[in-house]
Short mmCIF file of C-alpha atoms in Angstrom, two decimals:
data_model
loop_
_atom_site.label_atom_id
_atom_site.label_comp_id
_atom_site.label_asym_id
_atom_site.label_seq_id
_atom_site.Cartn_x
_atom_site.Cartn_y
_atom_site.Cartn_z
CA UNK A 1 20.54 -11.21 15.59
CA UNK A 2 23.52 -13.39 14.73
CA UNK A 3 27.10 -12.21 14.28
CA UNK A 4 29.71 -14.52 12.82
CA UNK A 5 32.89 -14.41 14.98
CA UNK A 6 35.13 -15.22 12.00
CA UNK A 7 34.25 -12.13 9.95
CA UNK A 8 35.16 -8.43 9.96
CA UNK A 9 32.46 -5.76 9.73
CA UNK A 10 31.81 -2.23 8.50
CA UNK A 11 29.68 0.43 10.18
CA UNK A 12 27.46 0.31 7.08
CA UNK A 13 26.65 -3.33 7.94
CA UNK A 14 28.68 -5.26 5.38
CA UNK A 15 30.80 -8.24 6.37
CA UNK A 16 34.13 -9.14 4.79
CA UNK A 17 36.35 -12.20 4.95
CA UNK A 18 39.84 -12.09 3.47
CA UNK A 19 41.43 -15.35 2.42
CA UNK A 20 44.43 -15.89 0.13
CA UNK A 21 44.31 -12.29 -1.07
CA UNK A 22 40.62 -12.39 -1.98
CA UNK A 23 38.00 -10.43 0.03
CA UNK A 24 34.51 -11.95 0.13
CA UNK A 25 31.80 -9.35 0.87
CA UNK A 26 28.17 -9.65 2.01
CA UNK A 27 25.61 -7.91 4.22
CA UNK A 28 25.03 -8.72 7.87
CA UNK A 29 22.04 -10.25 9.63
CA UNK A 30 21.39 -6.81 11.19
CA UNK A 31 21.29 -5.26 7.70
CA UNK A 32 18.91 -7.83 6.20
CA UNK A 33 16.62 -7.58 9.22
CA UNK A 34 16.48 -3.79 8.95
CA UNK A 35 15.80 -3.95 5.19
CA UNK A 36 13.08 -6.59 5.36
CA UNK A 37 12.30 -8.73 2.32
CA UNK A 38 15.13 -8.25 -0.20
CA UNK A 39 13.67 -8.25 -3.71
CA UNK A 40 16.45 -7.01 -5.97
CA UNK A 41 20.23 -6.66 -5.96
CA UNK A 42 22.09 -4.37 -8.33
CA UNK A 43 25.47 -6.03 -8.83
CA UNK A 44 28.71 -4.82 -10.41
CA UNK A 45 30.48 -6.95 -13.03
CA UNK A 46 33.64 -8.97 -12.77
CA UNK A 47 36.56 -6.70 -13.61
CA UNK A 48 34.94 -3.57 -12.16
CA UNK A 49 36.99 -1.54 -9.72
CA UNK A 50 35.61 -1.03 -6.20
CA UNK A 51 36.78 1.58 -3.70
CA UNK A 52 36.75 1.20 0.08
CA UNK A 53 33.95 3.31 1.55
CA UNK A 54 32.20 3.78 -1.78
CA UNK A 55 29.05 2.20 -3.23
CA UNK A 56 29.48 -0.83 -5.51
CA UNK A 57 25.79 -1.56 -6.01
CA UNK A 58 22.54 -1.52 -4.12
CA UNK A 59 20.12 -3.82 -2.48
CA UNK A 60 16.39 -3.19 -2.64
CA UNK A 61 13.74 -4.44 -0.24
CA UNK A 62 9.99 -3.95 -0.56
CA UNK A 63 10.34 -0.94 1.73
CA UNK A 64 13.53 0.79 0.61
CA UNK A 65 16.77 0.86 -1.34
CA UNK A 66 20.15 0.78 0.35
CA UNK A 67 23.66 1.27 -1.03
CA UNK A 68 26.17 -1.54 -0.82
CA UNK A 69 29.42 -0.03 0.43
CA UNK A 70 32.69 -1.79 -0.30
CA UNK A 71 34.86 -2.53 2.74
CA UNK A 72 37.94 -2.80 0.51
CA UNK A 73 39.50 -1.37 -2.64
CA UNK A 74 40.35 -3.72 -5.47
CA UNK A 75 39.04 -5.44 -8.57
CA UNK A 76 35.85 -7.52 -8.63
CA UNK A 77 36.87 -11.11 -9.26
CA UNK A 78 33.37 -12.61 -9.15
CA UNK A 79 29.76 -11.71 -8.34
CA UNK A 80 27.21 -14.09 -6.86
CA UNK A 81 24.86 -14.49 -9.81
CA UNK A 82 22.47 -16.66 -7.81
CA UNK A 83 21.30 -13.42 -6.20
CA UNK A 84 19.86 -12.22 -9.53
CA UNK A 85 17.05 -14.77 -9.36
CA UNK A 86 17.06 -15.38 -5.63
CA UNK A 87 17.81 -12.09 -3.82
CA UNK A 88 15.86 -13.44 -0.81
CA UNK A 89 18.97 -15.55 -0.02
CA UNK A 90 20.33 -12.38 1.61
CA UNK A 91 17.47 -12.68 4.14
CA UNK A 92 17.60 -16.42 4.71
CA UNK A 93 21.39 -16.87 4.82
CA UNK A 94 23.15 -13.49 5.15
CA UNK A 95 26.58 -14.94 5.99
CA UNK A 96 26.36 -17.68 3.34
CA UNK A 97 25.04 -15.51 0.51
CA UNK A 98 28.15 -13.56 -0.45
CA UNK A 99 27.70 -10.70 -2.92
CA UNK A 100 31.12 -10.03 -4.47
CA UNK A 101 34.67 -11.35 -4.27
CA UNK A 102 37.40 -8.73 -4.61
CA UNK A 103 41.01 -9.41 -5.69
CA UNK A 104 44.11 -7.19 -5.80
CA UNK A 105 42.98 -5.70 -2.49
CA UNK A 106 45.05 -2.55 -1.87
CA UNK A 107 43.08 -0.60 0.73
CA UNK A 108 40.56 -1.22 3.53
CA UNK A 109 37.99 0.73 5.48
CA UNK A 110 38.36 0.69 9.25
CA UNK A 111 36.93 -2.72 10.00
CA UNK A 112 35.33 -3.89 13.26
CA UNK A 113 35.76 -7.32 14.77
CA UNK A 114 32.69 -9.29 15.86
CA UNK A 115 32.59 -7.93 19.44
CA UNK A 116 32.97 -4.30 18.36
CA UNK A 117 30.35 -4.76 15.65
CA UNK A 118 27.92 -6.24 18.15
CA UNK A 119 28.43 -3.24 20.44
CA UNK A 120 27.97 -0.90 17.46
CA UNK A 121 24.66 -2.57 16.50
CA UNK A 122 23.43 -2.38 20.09
CA UNK A 123 24.03 1.39 19.99
CA UNK A 124 22.16 1.73 16.69
CA UNK A 125 19.22 -0.16 18.19
CA UNK B 1 6.23 16.80 19.06
CA UNK B 2 3.05 15.23 20.23
CA UNK B 3 2.91 11.71 21.60
CA UNK B 4 2.04 8.98 19.08
CA UNK B 5 -1.41 7.48 19.48
CA UNK B 6 -1.85 3.74 19.91
CA UNK B 7 -4.77 1.54 18.98
CA UNK B 8 -6.29 -0.86 21.49
CA UNK B 9 -4.50 -3.68 19.63
CA UNK B 10 -1.02 -2.16 20.20
CA UNK B 11 -0.03 -4.81 22.76
CA UNK B 12 -1.14 -7.62 20.45
CA UNK B 13 1.10 -6.23 17.67
CA UNK B 14 4.13 -5.88 19.94
CA UNK B 15 3.57 -9.38 21.39
CA UNK B 16 3.49 -10.74 17.82
CA UNK B 17 6.90 -9.15 17.16
CA UNK B 18 5.67 -6.41 14.83
CA UNK B 19 7.95 -3.57 13.72
CA UNK B 20 6.10 -0.44 14.83
CA UNK B 21 6.32 2.86 12.93
CA UNK B 22 4.79 6.34 13.02
CA UNK B 23 1.92 6.48 10.54
CA UNK B 24 -0.28 9.56 10.48
CA UNK B 25 0.43 10.23 14.16
CA UNK B 26 -0.25 6.61 15.16
CA UNK B 27 2.23 3.95 16.24
CA UNK B 28 1.28 1.14 13.85
CA UNK B 29 2.71 -2.23 12.72
CA UNK B 30 4.46 -1.94 9.34
CA UNK B 31 5.19 -5.65 9.30
CA UNK B 32 5.27 -8.76 11.48
CA UNK B 33 8.26 -11.16 11.59
CA UNK B 34 7.06 -13.12 8.51
CA UNK B 35 7.62 -9.98 6.40
CA UNK B 36 5.71 -7.95 3.85
CA UNK B 37 6.03 -10.47 1.00
CA UNK B 38 4.61 -13.37 3.06
CA UNK B 39 1.82 -11.17 4.45
CA UNK B 40 0.87 -10.00 0.96
CA UNK B 41 0.80 -13.55 -0.42
CA UNK B 42 -1.12 -14.97 2.53
CA UNK B 43 -3.81 -12.34 2.07
CA UNK B 44 -4.12 -13.28 -1.61
CA UNK B 45 -4.28 -17.01 -0.84
CA UNK B 46 -6.11 -17.23 2.49
CA UNK B 47 -6.78 -14.32 4.85
CA UNK B 48 -4.83 -11.38 6.25
CA UNK B 49 -6.09 -9.27 9.14
CA UNK B 50 -5.11 -5.62 9.41
CA UNK B 51 -5.60 -3.30 12.37
CA UNK B 52 -7.14 -0.23 10.72
CA UNK B 53 -8.34 1.34 13.95
CA UNK B 54 -6.18 4.39 13.26
CA UNK B 55 -8.57 5.49 10.52
CA UNK B 56 -11.01 8.24 11.45
CA UNK B 57 -14.55 7.06 12.22
CA UNK B 58 -17.14 9.83 12.20
CA UNK B 59 -20.87 9.49 12.83
CA UNK B 60 -23.09 11.97 11.03
CA UNK B 61 -26.39 12.38 12.88
CA UNK B 62 -29.41 14.70 12.76
CA UNK B 63 -32.30 15.54 10.42
CA UNK B 64 -30.14 17.30 7.77
CA UNK B 65 -27.46 14.58 7.64
CA UNK B 66 -28.22 13.48 4.06
CA UNK B 67 -28.46 17.03 2.71
CA UNK B 68 -25.17 17.95 4.46
CA UNK B 69 -23.31 14.93 3.05
CA UNK B 70 -24.73 15.55 -0.44
CA UNK B 71 -23.04 18.95 -0.26
CA UNK B 72 -19.62 17.90 1.11
CA UNK B 73 -19.13 14.50 -0.59
CA UNK B 74 -18.88 13.60 -4.28
CA UNK B 75 -21.22 10.58 -4.14
CA UNK B 76 -25.01 10.47 -4.34
CA UNK B 77 -25.73 9.94 -0.65
CA UNK B 78 -29.49 9.82 -1.21
CA UNK B 79 -29.08 6.68 -3.31
CA UNK B 80 -27.33 4.90 -0.44
CA UNK B 81 -29.69 2.32 1.01
CA UNK B 82 -29.71 0.92 4.52
CA UNK B 83 -26.99 -1.77 4.89
CA UNK B 84 -24.99 -0.40 1.97
CA UNK B 85 -21.70 1.49 1.67
CA UNK B 86 -20.23 3.74 -1.01
CA UNK B 87 -16.80 5.11 -1.89
CA UNK B 88 -16.63 8.89 -2.01
CA UNK B 89 -14.26 11.83 -1.99
CA UNK B 90 -14.38 15.01 0.06
CA UNK B 91 -13.85 17.60 -2.70
CA UNK B 92 -12.78 21.22 -2.56
CA UNK B 93 -14.08 23.99 -4.84
CA UNK B 94 -11.34 23.39 -7.44
CA UNK B 95 -12.20 19.73 -7.89
CA UNK B 96 -9.23 18.60 -5.81
CA UNK B 97 -9.46 16.15 -2.92
CA UNK B 98 -9.47 17.12 0.75
CA UNK B 99 -9.57 13.37 1.45
CA UNK B 100 -11.15 10.16 0.21
CA UNK B 101 -13.59 8.29 2.38
CA UNK B 102 -16.07 5.46 2.69
CA UNK B 103 -19.65 6.13 3.73
CA UNK B 104 -21.61 3.39 5.50
CA UNK B 105 -25.29 3.24 6.45
CA UNK B 106 -25.51 0.61 9.16
CA UNK B 107 -28.43 2.35 10.86
CA UNK B 108 -31.42 4.27 9.55
CA UNK B 109 -30.75 7.37 11.67
CA UNK B 110 -27.02 7.94 11.09
CA UNK B 111 -24.12 7.52 8.69
CA UNK B 112 -20.62 6.32 9.43
CA UNK B 113 -17.89 8.12 7.45
CA UNK B 114 -14.43 6.54 7.54
CA UNK B 115 -11.55 8.85 6.61
CA UNK B 116 -7.75 8.62 6.43
CA UNK B 117 -5.95 8.61 9.79
CA UNK B 118 -3.53 11.36 8.79
CA UNK B 119 -6.40 13.54 7.51
CA UNK B 120 -8.93 13.11 10.31
CA UNK B 121 -8.13 16.42 12.03
CA UNK B 122 -7.92 18.25 8.71
CA UNK B 123 -11.27 16.80 7.58
CA UNK B 124 -12.95 17.78 10.85
CA UNK B 125 -11.57 21.31 10.52
CA UNK B 126 -12.77 21.46 6.89
CA UNK B 127 -16.27 20.18 7.70
CA UNK B 128 -16.82 22.15 10.95
CA UNK B 129 -17.72 25.54 9.42
CA UNK B 130 -19.96 23.88 6.81
CA UNK B 131 -21.93 21.63 9.16
CA UNK B 132 -22.93 24.74 11.17
CA UNK B 133 -25.43 25.59 8.43
CA UNK B 134 -27.17 22.22 8.73
CA UNK B 135 -29.27 20.65 11.46
CA UNK B 136 -26.88 17.76 12.05
CA UNK B 137 -23.61 17.04 13.83
CA UNK B 138 -20.38 15.07 13.43
CA UNK B 139 -19.40 12.77 16.28
CA UNK B 140 -15.83 11.44 16.22
CA UNK B 141 -15.96 7.86 17.56
CA UNK B 142 -12.40 6.92 16.52
CA UNK B 143 -11.29 6.56 20.15
CA UNK B 144 -14.21 4.41 21.30
CA UNK B 145 -14.23 1.90 18.49
CA UNK B 146 -11.80 -0.25 16.55
CA UNK B 147 -11.74 -1.55 13.03
CA UNK B 148 -10.12 -4.66 11.56
CA UNK B 149 -9.84 -5.38 7.83
CA UNK B 150 -10.37 -9.12 7.24
CA UNK B 151 -9.28 -9.70 3.66
CA UNK B 152 -8.83 -12.68 1.38
CA UNK B 153 -10.52 -15.76 -0.10
CA UNK B 154 -11.19 -17.35 3.31
CA UNK B 155 -12.27 -14.16 5.11
CA UNK B 156 -16.01 -14.67 4.61
CA UNK B 157 -15.96 -18.21 5.94
CA UNK B 158 -14.06 -17.15 9.06
CA UNK B 159 -16.50 -14.38 9.91
CA UNK B 160 -19.48 -16.63 9.11
CA UNK B 161 -18.13 -19.17 11.57
CA UNK B 162 -17.89 -16.56 14.33
CA UNK B 163 -21.44 -15.40 13.60
CA UNK B 164 -22.88 -18.90 13.14
CA UNK B 165 -24.40 -17.95 9.78
CA UNK B 166 -23.96 -19.04 6.17
CA UNK B 167 -23.05 -15.61 4.78
CA UNK B 168 -22.22 -12.54 6.86
CA UNK B 169 -23.50 -10.07 4.27
CA UNK B 170 -25.24 -10.27 0.93
CA UNK B 171 -22.68 -11.57 -1.57
CA UNK B 172 -21.44 -8.44 -3.29
CA UNK B 173 -19.13 -5.58 -2.47
CA UNK B 174 -20.53 -2.73 -0.31
CA UNK B 175 -23.12 -4.82 1.57
CA UNK B 176 -23.36 -4.39 5.34
CA UNK B 177 -24.84 -6.16 8.33
CA UNK B 178 -24.82 -5.99 12.11
CA UNK B 179 -24.24 -9.43 13.62
CA UNK B 180 -23.81 -11.09 16.96
CA UNK B 181 -20.53 -12.99 17.03
CA UNK B 182 -20.02 -15.11 20.14
CA UNK B 183 -21.87 -12.53 22.22
CA UNK B 184 -20.15 -9.47 20.70
CA UNK B 185 -21.93 -7.01 18.43
CA UNK B 186 -19.98 -6.62 15.17
CA UNK B 187 -20.65 -4.25 12.30
CA UNK B 188 -19.59 -6.03 9.12
CA UNK B 189 -18.91 -4.34 5.78
CA UNK B 190 -17.98 -6.09 2.56
CA UNK B 191 -15.37 -3.47 1.74
CA UNK B 192 -11.60 -3.28 1.79
CA UNK B 193 -8.38 -1.76 0.48
CA UNK B 194 -6.59 -4.84 -0.88
CA UNK B 195 -8.45 -5.48 -4.14
CA UNK B 196 -9.61 -8.85 -2.79
CA UNK B 197 -12.94 -9.87 -4.33
CA UNK B 198 -13.80 -11.34 -0.90
CA UNK B 199 -12.91 -9.02 1.93
CA UNK B 200 -14.51 -7.34 4.91
CA UNK B 201 -13.94 -4.50 7.32
CA UNK B 202 -15.43 -4.97 10.76
CA UNK B 203 -16.16 -2.33 13.37
CA UNK B 204 -16.30 -3.15 17.08
CA UNK B 205 -16.27 -1.57 20.50
CA UNK B 206 -12.80 -1.18 22.02
CA UNK B 207 -13.45 -3.88 24.62
CA UNK B 208 -14.09 -6.47 21.86
CA UNK B 209 -10.79 -5.85 20.05
CA UNK B 210 -8.69 -8.57 21.68
CA UNK B 211 -11.46 -11.16 21.33
CA UNK B 212 -11.86 -10.50 17.59
CA UNK B 213 -8.12 -10.44 16.84
CA UNK B 214 -7.49 -13.65 18.80
CA UNK B 215 -10.44 -15.55 17.32
CA UNK B 216 -9.55 -14.63 13.75
CA UNK B 217 -5.97 -15.84 14.31
CA UNK B 218 -7.34 -19.09 15.76
CA UNK B 219 -9.43 -19.57 12.63
CA UNK B 220 -6.32 -19.33 10.43
CA UNK B 221 -6.02 -15.63 9.59
CA UNK B 222 -2.56 -14.06 9.91
CA UNK B 223 -1.74 -10.50 10.87
CA UNK B 224 -0.59 -8.19 8.10
CA UNK B 225 0.90 -4.73 8.54
CA UNK B 226 0.87 -1.42 6.73
CA UNK B 227 3.63 -2.60 4.37
CA UNK B 228 1.49 -5.39 2.91
CA UNK B 229 -1.55 -3.11 2.97
CA UNK B 230 0.43 -0.74 0.72
CA UNK B 231 1.65 -3.40 -1.76
CA UNK B 232 -1.84 -4.95 -1.93
CA UNK B 233 -3.52 -1.64 -2.68
CA UNK B 234 -0.87 -0.68 -5.26
CA UNK B 235 -1.33 -3.97 -7.09
CA UNK B 236 -5.10 -3.35 -7.11
CA UNK B 237 -4.60 0.30 -8.28
CA UNK B 238 -6.33 1.74 -5.20
CA UNK B 239 -5.20 5.32 -4.58
CA UNK B 240 -3.58 6.56 -1.39
CA UNK B 241 -4.17 10.14 -0.30
CA UNK B 242 -0.82 11.97 -0.48
CA UNK B 243 0.45 9.82 -3.36
CA UNK B 244 -2.36 9.57 -5.91
CA UNK B 245 -4.56 12.40 -4.65
CA UNK B 246 -3.97 15.70 -2.92
CA UNK B 247 -0.96 17.76 -3.99
CA UNK B 248 1.48 16.65 -6.72
CA UNK B 249 5.28 16.93 -6.84
CA UNK B 250 5.09 20.47 -8.23
CA UNK B 251 2.76 21.58 -5.44
CA UNK B 252 -0.26 21.58 -7.76
CA UNK B 253 -3.62 20.18 -6.81
CA UNK B 254 -4.35 16.79 -8.41
CA UNK B 255 -7.78 16.78 -10.08
CA UNK B 256 -10.13 14.10 -8.69
CA UNK B 257 -10.86 12.83 -12.23
CA UNK B 258 -7.19 12.04 -12.62
CA UNK B 259 -8.31 8.87 -10.84
CA UNK B 260 -10.07 6.27 -12.98
CA UNK B 261 -12.37 5.39 -10.08
CA UNK B 262 -13.64 8.97 -9.82
CA UNK B 263 -16.31 7.81 -12.25
CA UNK B 264 -17.75 5.65 -9.46
CA UNK B 265 -17.12 8.12 -6.64
CA UNK B 266 -18.58 11.27 -8.22
CA UNK B 267 -22.27 11.65 -9.04
CA UNK B 268 -23.82 14.39 -11.17
CA UNK B 269 -27.29 12.97 -10.54
CA UNK B 270 -30.10 15.51 -10.47
CA UNK B 271 -31.13 14.30 -7.01
CA UNK B 272 -27.70 15.29 -5.71
CA UNK B 273 -27.92 18.83 -7.01
CA UNK B 274 -25.22 21.39 -6.26
CA UNK B 275 -22.22 20.31 -4.22
CA UNK B 276 -18.72 21.55 -3.49
CA UNK B 277 -16.56 21.47 -6.62
CA UNK B 278 -19.35 20.31 -8.94
CA UNK B 279 -18.55 22.70 -11.78
CA UNK B 280 -14.83 21.93 -11.83
CA UNK B 281 -15.50 18.21 -11.53
CA UNK B 282 -17.93 18.22 -14.48
CA UNK B 283 -15.16 19.67 -16.71
CA UNK B 284 -12.66 17.11 -15.46
CA UNK B 285 -15.17 14.29 -16.01
CA UNK B 286 -15.73 15.28 -19.64
CA UNK B 287 -11.97 15.39 -20.23
CA UNK B 288 -11.48 11.98 -18.58
CA UNK B 289 -14.14 10.47 -20.84
CA UNK B 290 -12.45 12.01 -23.89
CA UNK B 291 -9.08 10.48 -22.95
CA UNK B 292 -10.65 7.10 -22.17
CA UNK B 293 -12.27 7.18 -25.62
CA UNK B 294 -8.91 8.17 -27.13
CA UNK B 295 -10.19 11.50 -28.45
CA UNK B 296 -8.63 13.87 -25.90
CA UNK B 297 -7.82 17.35 -27.26
CA UNK B 298 -5.65 20.25 -26.08
CA UNK B 299 -8.72 21.62 -24.25
CA UNK B 300 -9.09 18.30 -22.44
CA UNK B 301 -5.40 18.44 -21.49
CA UNK B 302 -6.01 21.86 -19.95
CA UNK B 303 -8.92 20.49 -17.88
CA UNK B 304 -7.09 17.30 -16.94
CA UNK B 305 -3.32 17.58 -17.54
CA UNK B 306 -2.33 14.31 -15.88
CA UNK B 307 -3.98 11.05 -14.90
CA UNK B 308 -3.16 8.32 -12.38
CA UNK B 309 -2.21 5.16 -14.29
CA UNK B 310 -0.69 1.75 -13.67
CA UNK B 311 2.97 1.32 -14.64
CA UNK B 312 5.00 -1.86 -14.99
CA UNK B 313 8.78 -2.00 -15.37
CA UNK B 314 9.97 -4.15 -18.29
CA UNK B 315 13.71 -3.88 -17.55
CA UNK B 316 15.25 -5.31 -14.40
CA UNK B 317 15.11 -3.00 -11.39
CA UNK B 318 12.69 -1.41 -8.94
CA UNK B 319 10.67 1.79 -9.35
CA UNK B 320 10.03 4.06 -6.37
CA UNK B 321 7.89 7.07 -5.51
CA UNK B 322 9.14 10.26 -7.18
CA UNK B 323 11.02 8.76 -10.14
CA UNK B 324 10.46 10.62 -13.42
CA UNK B 325 8.55 9.03 -16.31
CA UNK B 326 9.39 9.84 -19.96
CA UNK B 327 7.36 9.23 -23.12
CA UNK B 328 8.95 9.83 -26.53
CA UNK B 329 11.83 11.53 -24.74
CA UNK B 330 9.62 14.06 -22.95
CA UNK B 331 9.07 14.05 -19.19
CA UNK B 332 5.37 13.29 -18.77
CA UNK B 333 5.11 12.76 -15.03
CA UNK B 334 6.40 10.64 -12.17
CA UNK B 335 5.92 7.43 -10.24
CA UNK B 336 3.55 7.99 -7.30
CA UNK B 337 3.84 4.56 -5.62
CA UNK B 338 5.80 1.49 -6.63
CA UNK B 339 7.98 -1.31 -5.39
CA UNK B 340 8.60 -4.98 -6.10
CA UNK B 341 5.31 -6.79 -5.51
CA UNK B 342 4.89 -10.57 -5.14
CA UNK B 343 2.18 -12.67 -6.78
CA UNK B 344 1.00 -16.25 -7.06
CA UNK B 345 1.26 -17.80 -10.47
CA UNK B 346 -2.21 -18.92 -11.56
CA UNK B 347 -3.93 -21.44 -13.76
CA UNK B 348 -7.35 -21.02 -15.39
CA UNK B 349 -9.61 -18.01 -15.33
CA UNK B 350 -12.61 -16.58 -13.49
CA UNK B 351 -14.29 -18.72 -10.84
CA UNK B 352 -12.24 -21.74 -11.97
CA UNK B 353 -8.92 -19.98 -11.47
CA UNK B 354 -6.46 -21.70 -9.18
CA UNK B 355 -3.39 -20.36 -7.42
CA UNK B 356 -0.27 -22.44 -8.01
CA UNK B 357 2.41 -22.98 -5.39
CA UNK B 358 4.97 -20.98 -7.38
CA UNK B 359 5.30 -17.27 -6.77
CA UNK B 360 6.90 -14.48 -8.74
CA UNK B 361 7.53 -10.80 -8.17
CA UNK B 362 7.25 -7.79 -10.40
CA UNK B 363 8.31 -4.16 -10.28
CA UNK B 364 4.97 -2.42 -10.68
CA UNK B 365 3.16 0.55 -9.30
CA UNK B 366 1.22 3.68 -10.04
CA UNK B 367 2.25 6.84 -11.88
CA UNK B 368 0.81 10.30 -12.51
CA UNK B 369 1.42 11.14 -16.17
CA UNK B 370 0.21 13.33 -19.00
CA UNK B 371 -3.36 12.36 -19.80
CA UNK B 372 -2.77 11.55 -23.48
CA UNK B 373 -0.14 8.84 -22.95
CA UNK B 374 -1.96 5.82 -24.41
CA UNK B 375 -2.62 2.54 -22.63
CA UNK B 376 0.03 0.12 -23.84
CA UNK B 377 2.41 3.04 -24.35
CA UNK B 378 6.10 2.30 -23.80
CA UNK B 379 7.67 4.75 -21.40
CA UNK B 380 10.99 5.14 -19.63
CA UNK B 381 11.56 5.58 -15.91
CA UNK B 382 14.62 7.31 -14.48
CA UNK B 383 15.75 4.77 -11.88
CA UNK B 384 18.59 6.56 -10.09
CA UNK B 385 20.14 7.93 -13.26
CA UNK B 386 19.36 4.99 -15.55
CA UNK B 387 16.50 5.12 -18.04
CA UNK B 388 14.65 1.81 -17.74
CA UNK B 389 11.87 0.60 -20.06
CA UNK B 390 8.35 0.41 -18.69
CA UNK B 391 4.81 0.14 -20.00
CA UNK B 392 1.45 1.70 -19.13
CA UNK B 393 -0.78 -1.38 -18.89
CA UNK B 394 -4.56 -1.39 -18.54
CA UNK B 395 -4.37 -2.93 -15.07
CA UNK B 396 -2.15 -5.06 -12.80
CA UNK B 397 -4.80 -7.56 -11.71
CA UNK B 398 -8.23 -8.93 -12.53
CA UNK B 399 -10.35 -9.13 -9.42
CA UNK B 400 -13.98 -9.18 -10.47
CA UNK B 401 -14.41 -12.94 -10.26
CA UNK B 402 -14.10 -14.41 -6.77
CA UNK B 403 -12.39 -15.96 -5.02
CA UNK B 404 -8.95 -14.95 -6.30
CA UNK B 405 -7.09 -11.88 -7.48
CA UNK B 406 -5.45 -12.87 -10.77
CA UNK B 407 -2.26 -11.02 -11.75
CA UNK B 408 -2.14 -9.54 -15.26
CA UNK B 409 1.53 -9.64 -16.25
CA UNK B 410 2.92 -6.91 -18.51
CA UNK B 411 4.66 -7.99 -21.68
#
């Protein structure tokens, strides 16, 4: 399992990277591995409001469906529309295939750094 | 909680990096590192091998064996010739299913009955008081033997190579043979649960398990887990006990003739005579015929309220087990099994069909809906609060012309 040292993480296995007031959000390698083949992503639309700790969409694998939980509160600036036709990018490149970008960030979940997230994953097995 | 059982191939699965899960009391591989989609596609294009040793293998022996099976199974056991197999259901008096099963006659003096892993104990308990009245016995050989499903266009060639023969069985479904493969005795059945027009299930002694698994991998087969087994059988509209037969979401018994393939599993032949559930099944059969001929009445609906049908999502999304299905605004049933299922795009038809490199995926599955919903009917599925458009197609694949399964895409 890979963990990117430059990102922050949630306990629901999303990653987030904040740069110039914009939060980029995706799912972690641990999450994609647990899901298996991702076959569909239900995305919000630009302009939608997201709330830290609440679902902003879902990701479906052959086996199961899993909520996408926003690490931050704000307004969706952009969604990665490549995922509509190629959801498997979340398996092949979890830290490259971002899902949403959030602007006007005004609140955050408790975020873990890479070391703490690694320890958390080890506990979850 | 009792300890999970393991098949003899457990170590091979773990060594291959499989994700192991509890399935019917057995610790089984749900997928290998390549994933369900790749395993599904490889089976359709070349050959997947599945450890199905968890399934119950019962030998029925003794002078009354045929008469006993005629009474407890739906099929005409007397018509089963040596080296042939038949699909059948273990019915109850109401025309519901205790289990579905496959009956094999590899040897003149006994039958092999293969049942679902999770139902093996239940089936044995169901059959025990009945078999007492017959001069025959049931011997459970699940623990002494293993079974591997070898499925896909290349499966026959691989087994033929191991046996040093041209063809391992006669070239049609349900043919059997007993062969020597590199010094190991292998029971070979042209049967399977993937919809592949070319596919086999082999039965071996425990000590031959590692040899068979290793040799098939060397010949180019790849392991496939329960996840791919499920998507393959859904695409081919093969029922799974617990989803498409047994008890429905309301706790009601699902009639056997709710399944289209009941027509091939249930015999009302004179030679078969009386058997468990015959009367109820005859009523269901008449109702099924009426609905298939588009002349079902209210009386037919009473005999057969719902049927198991294919369903294909037209809107974007994924259907899952338990989602409600609506027709003309009325709830008519629910999705029994569904997910997103991959397929190879194809060119040509029948024996000339060719698989292209490109793949697609589609949200399809199986539903249990009111019997009078017509084929081609547009329905809606409640996908987590959203009503999405779907259709009841005739089928998801064409698989009666080897070597390939050809997807039939819903429009």
